PDB file of C-alpha atoms in Angstrom:
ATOM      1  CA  UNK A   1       2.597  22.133   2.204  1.00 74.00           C
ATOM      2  CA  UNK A   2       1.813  20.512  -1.423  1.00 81.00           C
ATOM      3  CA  UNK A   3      -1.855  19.899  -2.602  1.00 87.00           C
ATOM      4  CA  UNK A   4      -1.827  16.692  -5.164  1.00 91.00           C
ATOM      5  CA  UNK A   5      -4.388  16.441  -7.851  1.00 92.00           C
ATOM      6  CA  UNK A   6      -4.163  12.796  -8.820  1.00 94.00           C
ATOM      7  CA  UNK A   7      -6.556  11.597 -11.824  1.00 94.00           C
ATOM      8  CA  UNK A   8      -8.539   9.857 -13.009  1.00 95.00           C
ATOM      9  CA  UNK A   9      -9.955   8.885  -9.225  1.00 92.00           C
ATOM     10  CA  UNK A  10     -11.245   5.506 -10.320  1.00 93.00           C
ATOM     11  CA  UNK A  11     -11.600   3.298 -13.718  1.00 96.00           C
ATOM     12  CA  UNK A  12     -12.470   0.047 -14.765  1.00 96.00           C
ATOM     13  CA  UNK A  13     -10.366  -1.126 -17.486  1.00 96.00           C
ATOM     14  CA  UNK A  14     -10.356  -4.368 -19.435  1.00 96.00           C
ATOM     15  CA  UNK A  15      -7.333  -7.058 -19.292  1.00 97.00           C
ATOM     16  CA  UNK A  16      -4.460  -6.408 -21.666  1.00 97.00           C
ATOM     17  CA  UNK A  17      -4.957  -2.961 -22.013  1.00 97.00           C
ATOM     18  CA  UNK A  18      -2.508   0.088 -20.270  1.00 97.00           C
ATOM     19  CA  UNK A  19      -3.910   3.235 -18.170  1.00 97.00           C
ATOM     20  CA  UNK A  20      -1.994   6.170 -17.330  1.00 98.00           C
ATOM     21  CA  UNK A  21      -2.196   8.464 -14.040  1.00 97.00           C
ATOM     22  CA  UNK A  22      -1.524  11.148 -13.925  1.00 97.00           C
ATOM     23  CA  UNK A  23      -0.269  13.654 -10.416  1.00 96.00           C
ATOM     24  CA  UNK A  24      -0.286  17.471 -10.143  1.00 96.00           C
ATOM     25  CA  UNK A  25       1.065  19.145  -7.444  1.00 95.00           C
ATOM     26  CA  UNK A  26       0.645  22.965  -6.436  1.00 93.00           C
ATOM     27  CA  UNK A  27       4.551  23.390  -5.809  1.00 90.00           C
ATOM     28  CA  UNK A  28       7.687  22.294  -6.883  1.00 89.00           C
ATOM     29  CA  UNK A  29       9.129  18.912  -5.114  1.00 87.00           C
ATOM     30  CA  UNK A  30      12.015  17.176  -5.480  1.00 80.00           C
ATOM     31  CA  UNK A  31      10.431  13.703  -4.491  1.00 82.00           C
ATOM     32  CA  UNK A  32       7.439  12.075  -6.485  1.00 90.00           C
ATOM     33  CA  UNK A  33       7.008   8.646  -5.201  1.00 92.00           C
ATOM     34  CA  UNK A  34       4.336   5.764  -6.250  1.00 95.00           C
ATOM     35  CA  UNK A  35       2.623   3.833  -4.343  1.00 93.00           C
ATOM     36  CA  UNK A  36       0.136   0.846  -4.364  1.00 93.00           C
ATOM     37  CA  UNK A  37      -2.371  -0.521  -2.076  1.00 87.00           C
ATOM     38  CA  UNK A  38      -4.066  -3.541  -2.347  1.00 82.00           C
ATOM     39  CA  UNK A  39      -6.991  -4.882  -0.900  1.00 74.00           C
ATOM     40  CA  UNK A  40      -6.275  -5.379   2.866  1.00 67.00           C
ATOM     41  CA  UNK A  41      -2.492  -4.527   2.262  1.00 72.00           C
ATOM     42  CA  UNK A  42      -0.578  -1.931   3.450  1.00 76.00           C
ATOM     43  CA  UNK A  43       1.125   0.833   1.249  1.00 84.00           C
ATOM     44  CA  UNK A  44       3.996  -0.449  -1.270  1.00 88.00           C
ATOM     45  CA  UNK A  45       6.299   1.512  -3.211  1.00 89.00           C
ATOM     46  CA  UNK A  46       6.268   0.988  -6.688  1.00 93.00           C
ATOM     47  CA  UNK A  47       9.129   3.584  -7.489  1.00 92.00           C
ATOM     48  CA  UNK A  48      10.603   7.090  -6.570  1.00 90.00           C
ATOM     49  CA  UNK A  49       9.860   9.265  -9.865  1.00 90.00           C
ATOM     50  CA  UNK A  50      13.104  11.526 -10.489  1.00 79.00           C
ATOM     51  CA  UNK A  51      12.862  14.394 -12.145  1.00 81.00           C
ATOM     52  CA  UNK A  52      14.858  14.466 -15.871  1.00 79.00           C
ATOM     53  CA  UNK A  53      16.440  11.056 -15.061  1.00 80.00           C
ATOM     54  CA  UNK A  54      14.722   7.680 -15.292  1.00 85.00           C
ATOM     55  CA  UNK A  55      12.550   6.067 -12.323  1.00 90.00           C
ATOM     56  CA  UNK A  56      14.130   3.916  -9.197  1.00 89.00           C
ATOM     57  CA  UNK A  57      11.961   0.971  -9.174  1.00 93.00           C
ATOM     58  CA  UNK A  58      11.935  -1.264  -5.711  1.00 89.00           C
ATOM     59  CA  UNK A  59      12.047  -5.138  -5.858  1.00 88.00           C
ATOM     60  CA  UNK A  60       9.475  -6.619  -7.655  1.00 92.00           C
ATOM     61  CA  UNK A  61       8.602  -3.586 -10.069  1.00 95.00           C
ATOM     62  CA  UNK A  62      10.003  -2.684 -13.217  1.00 95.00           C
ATOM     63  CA  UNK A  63       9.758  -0.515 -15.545  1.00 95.00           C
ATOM     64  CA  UNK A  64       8.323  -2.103 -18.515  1.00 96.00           C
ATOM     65  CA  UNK A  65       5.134  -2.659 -16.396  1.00 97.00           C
ATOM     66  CA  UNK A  66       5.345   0.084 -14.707  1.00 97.00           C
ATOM     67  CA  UNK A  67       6.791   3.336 -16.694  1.00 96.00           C
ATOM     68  CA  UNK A  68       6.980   6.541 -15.097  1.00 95.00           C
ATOM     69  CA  UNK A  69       7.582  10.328 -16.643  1.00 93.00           C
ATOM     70  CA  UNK A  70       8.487  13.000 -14.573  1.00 93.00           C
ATOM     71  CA  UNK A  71       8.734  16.127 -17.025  1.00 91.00           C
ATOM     72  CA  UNK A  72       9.353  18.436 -14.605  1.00 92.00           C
ATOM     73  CA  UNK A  73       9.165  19.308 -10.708  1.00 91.00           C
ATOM     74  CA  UNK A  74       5.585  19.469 -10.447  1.00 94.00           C
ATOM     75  CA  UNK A  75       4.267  16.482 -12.827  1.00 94.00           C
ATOM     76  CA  UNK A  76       4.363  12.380 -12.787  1.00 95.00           C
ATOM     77  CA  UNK A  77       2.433   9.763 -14.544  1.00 96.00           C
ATOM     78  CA  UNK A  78       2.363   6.138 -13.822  1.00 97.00           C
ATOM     79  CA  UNK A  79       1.059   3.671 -16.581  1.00 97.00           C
ATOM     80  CA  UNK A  80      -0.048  -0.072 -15.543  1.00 97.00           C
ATOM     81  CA  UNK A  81       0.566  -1.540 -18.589  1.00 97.00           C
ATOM     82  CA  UNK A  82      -1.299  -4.794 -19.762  1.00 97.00           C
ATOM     83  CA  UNK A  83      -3.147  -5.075 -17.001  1.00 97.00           C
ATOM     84  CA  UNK A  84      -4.504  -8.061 -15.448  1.00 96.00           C
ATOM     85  CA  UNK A  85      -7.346  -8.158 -12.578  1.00 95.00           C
ATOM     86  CA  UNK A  86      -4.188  -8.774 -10.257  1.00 94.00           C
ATOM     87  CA  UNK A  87      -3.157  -5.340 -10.721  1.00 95.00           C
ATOM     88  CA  UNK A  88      -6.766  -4.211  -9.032  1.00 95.00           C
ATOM     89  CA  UNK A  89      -5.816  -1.779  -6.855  1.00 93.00           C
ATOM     90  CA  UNK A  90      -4.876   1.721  -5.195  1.00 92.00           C
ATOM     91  CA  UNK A  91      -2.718   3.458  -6.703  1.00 95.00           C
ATOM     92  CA  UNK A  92      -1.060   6.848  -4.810  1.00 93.00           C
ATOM     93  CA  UNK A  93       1.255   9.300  -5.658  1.00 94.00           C
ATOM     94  CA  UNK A  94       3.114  11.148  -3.089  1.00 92.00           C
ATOM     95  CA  UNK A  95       5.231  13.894  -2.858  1.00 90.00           C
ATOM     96  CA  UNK A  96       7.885  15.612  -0.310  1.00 83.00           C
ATOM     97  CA  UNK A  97       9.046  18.537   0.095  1.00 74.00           C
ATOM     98  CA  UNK A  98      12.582  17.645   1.042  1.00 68.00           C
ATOM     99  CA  UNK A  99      14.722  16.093   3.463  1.00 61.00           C
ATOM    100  CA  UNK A 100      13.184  15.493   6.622  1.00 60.00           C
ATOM    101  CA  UNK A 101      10.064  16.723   5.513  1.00 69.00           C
ATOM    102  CA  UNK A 102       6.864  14.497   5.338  1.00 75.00           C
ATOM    103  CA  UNK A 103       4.866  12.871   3.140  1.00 81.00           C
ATOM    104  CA  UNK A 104       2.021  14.259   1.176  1.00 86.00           C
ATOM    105  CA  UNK A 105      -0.789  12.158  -0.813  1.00 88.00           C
ATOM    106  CA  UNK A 106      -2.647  12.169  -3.526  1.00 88.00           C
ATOM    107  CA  UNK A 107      -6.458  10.903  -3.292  1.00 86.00           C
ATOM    108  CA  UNK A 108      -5.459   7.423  -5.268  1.00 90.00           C
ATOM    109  CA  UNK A 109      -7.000   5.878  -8.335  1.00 94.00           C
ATOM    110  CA  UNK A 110      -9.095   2.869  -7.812  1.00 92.00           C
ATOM    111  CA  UNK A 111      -8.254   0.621 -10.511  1.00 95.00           C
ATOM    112  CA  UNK A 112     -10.777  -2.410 -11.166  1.00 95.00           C
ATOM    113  CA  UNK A 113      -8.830  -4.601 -13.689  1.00 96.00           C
ATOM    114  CA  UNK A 114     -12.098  -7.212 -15.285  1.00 95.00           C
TER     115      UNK A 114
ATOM    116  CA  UNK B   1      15.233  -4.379   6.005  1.00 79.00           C
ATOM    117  CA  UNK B   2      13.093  -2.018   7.745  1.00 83.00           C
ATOM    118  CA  UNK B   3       9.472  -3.069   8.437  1.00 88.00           C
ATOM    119  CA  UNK B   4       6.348  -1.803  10.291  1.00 92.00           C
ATOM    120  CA  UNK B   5       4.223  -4.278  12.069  1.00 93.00           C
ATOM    121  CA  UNK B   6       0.700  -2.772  13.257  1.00 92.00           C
ATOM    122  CA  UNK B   7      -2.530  -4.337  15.340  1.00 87.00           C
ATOM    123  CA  UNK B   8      -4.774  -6.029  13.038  1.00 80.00           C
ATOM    124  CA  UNK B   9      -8.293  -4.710  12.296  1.00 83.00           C
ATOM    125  CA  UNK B  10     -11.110  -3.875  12.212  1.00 91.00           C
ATOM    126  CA  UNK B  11     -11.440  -2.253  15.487  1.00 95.00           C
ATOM    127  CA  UNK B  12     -14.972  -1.502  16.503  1.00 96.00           C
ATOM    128  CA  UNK B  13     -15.732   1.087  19.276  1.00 97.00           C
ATOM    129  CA  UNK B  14     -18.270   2.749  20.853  1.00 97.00           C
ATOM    130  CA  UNK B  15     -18.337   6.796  21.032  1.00 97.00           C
ATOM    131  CA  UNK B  16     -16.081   8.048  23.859  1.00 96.00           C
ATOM    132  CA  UNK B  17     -14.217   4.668  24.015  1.00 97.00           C
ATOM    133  CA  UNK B  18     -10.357   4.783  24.783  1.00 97.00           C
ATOM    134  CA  UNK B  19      -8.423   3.660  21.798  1.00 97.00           C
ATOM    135  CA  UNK B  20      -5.114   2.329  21.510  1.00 97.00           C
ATOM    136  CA  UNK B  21      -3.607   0.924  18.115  1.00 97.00           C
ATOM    137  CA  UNK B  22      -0.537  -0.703  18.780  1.00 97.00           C
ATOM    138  CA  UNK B  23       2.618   0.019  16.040  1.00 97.00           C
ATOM    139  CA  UNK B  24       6.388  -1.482  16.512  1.00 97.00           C
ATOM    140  CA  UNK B  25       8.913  -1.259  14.190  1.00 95.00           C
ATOM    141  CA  UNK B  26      12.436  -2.780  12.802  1.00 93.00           C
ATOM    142  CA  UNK B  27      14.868  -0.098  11.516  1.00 89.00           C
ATOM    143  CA  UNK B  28      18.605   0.776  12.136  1.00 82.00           C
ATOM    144  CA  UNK B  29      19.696   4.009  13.383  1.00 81.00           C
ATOM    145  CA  UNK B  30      17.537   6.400  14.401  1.00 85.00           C
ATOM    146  CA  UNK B  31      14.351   6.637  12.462  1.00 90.00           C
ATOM    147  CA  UNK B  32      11.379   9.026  12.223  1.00 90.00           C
ATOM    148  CA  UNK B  33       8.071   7.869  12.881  1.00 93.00           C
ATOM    149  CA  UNK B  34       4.981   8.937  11.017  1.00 93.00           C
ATOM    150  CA  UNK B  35       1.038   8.069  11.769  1.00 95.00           C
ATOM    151  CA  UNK B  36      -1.186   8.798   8.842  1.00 93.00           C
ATOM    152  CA  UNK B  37      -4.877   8.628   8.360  1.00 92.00           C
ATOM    153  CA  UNK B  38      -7.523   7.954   5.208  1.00 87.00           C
ATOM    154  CA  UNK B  39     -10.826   8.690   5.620  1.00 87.00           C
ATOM    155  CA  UNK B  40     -12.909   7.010   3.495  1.00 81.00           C
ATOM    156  CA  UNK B  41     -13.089   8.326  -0.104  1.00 72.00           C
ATOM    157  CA  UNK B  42      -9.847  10.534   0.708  1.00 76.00           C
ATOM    158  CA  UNK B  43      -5.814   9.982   0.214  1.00 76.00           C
ATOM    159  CA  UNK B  44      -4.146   9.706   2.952  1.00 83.00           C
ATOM    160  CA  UNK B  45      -2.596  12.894   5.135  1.00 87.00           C
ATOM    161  CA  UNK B  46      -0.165  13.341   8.279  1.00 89.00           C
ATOM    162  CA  UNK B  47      -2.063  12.503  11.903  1.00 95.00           C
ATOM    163  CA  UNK B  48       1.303  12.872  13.825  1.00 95.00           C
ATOM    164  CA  UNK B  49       4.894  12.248  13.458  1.00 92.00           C
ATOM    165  CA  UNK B  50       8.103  12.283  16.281  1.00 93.00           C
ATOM    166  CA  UNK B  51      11.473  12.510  15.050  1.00 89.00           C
ATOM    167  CA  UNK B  52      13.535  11.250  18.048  1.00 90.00           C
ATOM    168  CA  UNK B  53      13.437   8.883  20.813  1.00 93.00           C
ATOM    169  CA  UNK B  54      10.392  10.302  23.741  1.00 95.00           C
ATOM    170  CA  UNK B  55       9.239  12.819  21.852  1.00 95.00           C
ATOM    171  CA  UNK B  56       5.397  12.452  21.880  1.00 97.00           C
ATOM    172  CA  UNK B  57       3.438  13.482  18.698  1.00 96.00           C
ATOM    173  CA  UNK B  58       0.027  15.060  19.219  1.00 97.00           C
ATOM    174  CA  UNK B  59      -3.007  16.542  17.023  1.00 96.00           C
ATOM    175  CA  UNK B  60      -6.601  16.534  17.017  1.00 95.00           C
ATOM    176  CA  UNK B  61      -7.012  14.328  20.896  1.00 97.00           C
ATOM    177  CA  UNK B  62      -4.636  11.675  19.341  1.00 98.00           C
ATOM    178  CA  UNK B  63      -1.379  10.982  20.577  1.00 98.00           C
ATOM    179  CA  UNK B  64       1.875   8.687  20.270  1.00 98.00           C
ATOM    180  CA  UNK B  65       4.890   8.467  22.226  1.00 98.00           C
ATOM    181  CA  UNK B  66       8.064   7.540  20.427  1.00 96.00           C
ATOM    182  CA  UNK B  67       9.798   4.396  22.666  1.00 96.00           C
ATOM    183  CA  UNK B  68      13.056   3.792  21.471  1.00 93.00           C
ATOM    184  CA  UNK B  69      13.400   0.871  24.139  1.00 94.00           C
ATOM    185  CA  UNK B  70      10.511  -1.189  23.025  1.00 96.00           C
ATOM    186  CA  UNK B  71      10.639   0.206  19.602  1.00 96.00           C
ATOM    187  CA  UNK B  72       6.985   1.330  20.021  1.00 97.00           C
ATOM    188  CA  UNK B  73       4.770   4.248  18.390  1.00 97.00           C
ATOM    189  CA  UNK B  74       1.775   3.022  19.671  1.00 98.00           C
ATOM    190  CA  UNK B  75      -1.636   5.174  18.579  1.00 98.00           C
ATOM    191  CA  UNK B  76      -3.807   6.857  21.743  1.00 98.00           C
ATOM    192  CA  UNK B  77      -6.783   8.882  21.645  1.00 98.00           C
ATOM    193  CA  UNK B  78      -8.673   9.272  25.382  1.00 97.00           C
ATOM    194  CA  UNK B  79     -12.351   9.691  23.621  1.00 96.00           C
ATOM    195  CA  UNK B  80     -13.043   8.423  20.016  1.00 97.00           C
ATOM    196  CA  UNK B  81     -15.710  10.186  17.975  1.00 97.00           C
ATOM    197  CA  UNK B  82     -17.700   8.634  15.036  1.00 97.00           C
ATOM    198  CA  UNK B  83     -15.604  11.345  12.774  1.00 96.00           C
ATOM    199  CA  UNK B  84     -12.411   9.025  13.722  1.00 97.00           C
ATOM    200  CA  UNK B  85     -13.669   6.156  11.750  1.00 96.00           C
ATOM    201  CA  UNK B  86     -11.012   5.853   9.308  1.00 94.00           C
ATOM    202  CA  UNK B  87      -8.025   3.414   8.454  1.00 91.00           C
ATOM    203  CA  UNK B  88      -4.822   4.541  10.130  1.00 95.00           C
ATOM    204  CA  UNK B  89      -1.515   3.598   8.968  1.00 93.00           C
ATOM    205  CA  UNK B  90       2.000   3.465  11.243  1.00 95.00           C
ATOM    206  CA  UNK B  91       4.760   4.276   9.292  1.00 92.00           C
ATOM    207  CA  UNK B  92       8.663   4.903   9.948  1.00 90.00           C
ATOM    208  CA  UNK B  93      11.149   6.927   7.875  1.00 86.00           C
ATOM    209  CA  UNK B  94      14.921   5.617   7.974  1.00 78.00           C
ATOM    210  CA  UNK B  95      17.159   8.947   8.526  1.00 68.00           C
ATOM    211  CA  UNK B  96      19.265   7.438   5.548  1.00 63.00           C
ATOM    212  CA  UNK B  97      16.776   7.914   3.343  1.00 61.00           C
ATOM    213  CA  UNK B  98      13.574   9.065   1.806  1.00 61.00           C
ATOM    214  CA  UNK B  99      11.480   6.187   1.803  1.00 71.00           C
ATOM    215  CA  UNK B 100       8.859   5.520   3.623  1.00 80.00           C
ATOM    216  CA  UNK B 101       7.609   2.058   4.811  1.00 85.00           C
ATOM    217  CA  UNK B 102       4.462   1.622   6.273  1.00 89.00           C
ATOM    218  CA  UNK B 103       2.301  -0.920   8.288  1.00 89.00           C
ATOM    219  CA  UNK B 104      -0.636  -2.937   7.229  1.00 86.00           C
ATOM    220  CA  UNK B 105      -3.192  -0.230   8.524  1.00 90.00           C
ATOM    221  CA  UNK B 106      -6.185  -0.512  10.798  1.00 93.00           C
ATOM    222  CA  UNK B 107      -9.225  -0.065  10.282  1.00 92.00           C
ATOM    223  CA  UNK B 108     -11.316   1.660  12.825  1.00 95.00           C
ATOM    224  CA  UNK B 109     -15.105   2.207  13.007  1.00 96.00           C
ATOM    225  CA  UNK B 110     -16.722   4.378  15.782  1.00 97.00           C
ATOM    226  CA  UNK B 111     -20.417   3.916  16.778  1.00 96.00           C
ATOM    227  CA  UNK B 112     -22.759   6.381  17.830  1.00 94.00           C
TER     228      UNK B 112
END
């Protein structure tokens, strides 16, 4: 199993400006994903953070809005950068353990974006 | 691509109700299929999963029978408690890959 310590839980952050999350798991994984949730929307994956290479965004996220670090096996951060209120929402990090294995989550961050 | 589709919400039940959330899916091959839950203030964690076509996942009174046929994974529990109340989320894994795609959720809320 992998227990995800995801912070901050919730902030309220004013347009223009950039926040960083940041996800700690207990173990080493091999795949740290990010996800969003909107209000009344279902999960969407912003990107699958790779460990010493760069992040593999999906359609309709990119990097310069969205950059991701992964250090090392065990550590990710997402930053929303100049944020507008339509980036209000969930944000998750997940990891997994490996092939065929499933899907653990972090707690989200509420993000309120005035 | 592959896509989960999911009964819209809220559902609203009384305690001991039968529930049934209905999930379908669109995926080639062979994929595995996932239900997850969030209770509220908490990130989301496994309910049940089935890997291959009739296999039925099970845990804590819930179940869900993997239908290749109708391409089904619909969510059962014979007796709901107020501790169910949560937003539950159908969600498919291609074997081809790692990522997941989930459903729109649905919400449930149990009364006493």
């Amino acid at each position: 199993s992998a227990v995800i310590s995801q912070k901050p839980s919730r902030d309220i952050c004013q347009r223009g400006t950039s926040l960083t999350i940041q996800c700690q798991v207990d173990s080493q994984v091999t795949m740290m994903f990010w996800y969003r949730q909107q209000p009344g929307q279902s999960l969407t994956l912003i990107a699958t953070a790779n460990q010493g290479s760069e992040a593999t965004y999906e359609s309709g996220f990119v990097i310069d809005k969205f950059p991701i670090s992964r250090p090392n096996l065990t550590f990710s951060t997402l930053t929303v950068s100049n944020m507008s209120p339509e980036d209000s929402s969930i944000y998750l990090c997940s990891v997994t353990t490996g092939i065929n294995e499933k899907l653990f989550f972090g707690s989200g961050t509420q993000l309120s974006v005035l | 691509g592959d896509s989960v589709t999911q009964m819209e919400g809220p559902v609203t039940l009384s305690e001991e109700a039968f529930l049934t959330i209905n999930c379908t899916y669109t995926a080639t091959g062979y994929p595995s299929l996932f239900w997850y839950v969030q209770y509220p203030g908490e990130g989301l964690q496994l309910l049940l999963k089935a890997t291959k076509a009739d296999d039925k996942g099970s845990n804590k009174g819930f179940e869900a029978t993997y239908r290749k046929e109708t391409t089904s994974f619909h969510l059962e529990k014979g007796s709901v408690q107020v501790s169910d109340s949560a937003v539950y989320f159908c969600g498919l894994r291609a074997n081809y890959g790692q990522n997941f795609v989930f459903g729109p959720g649905t919400r449930l809320s149990v009364l006493p």
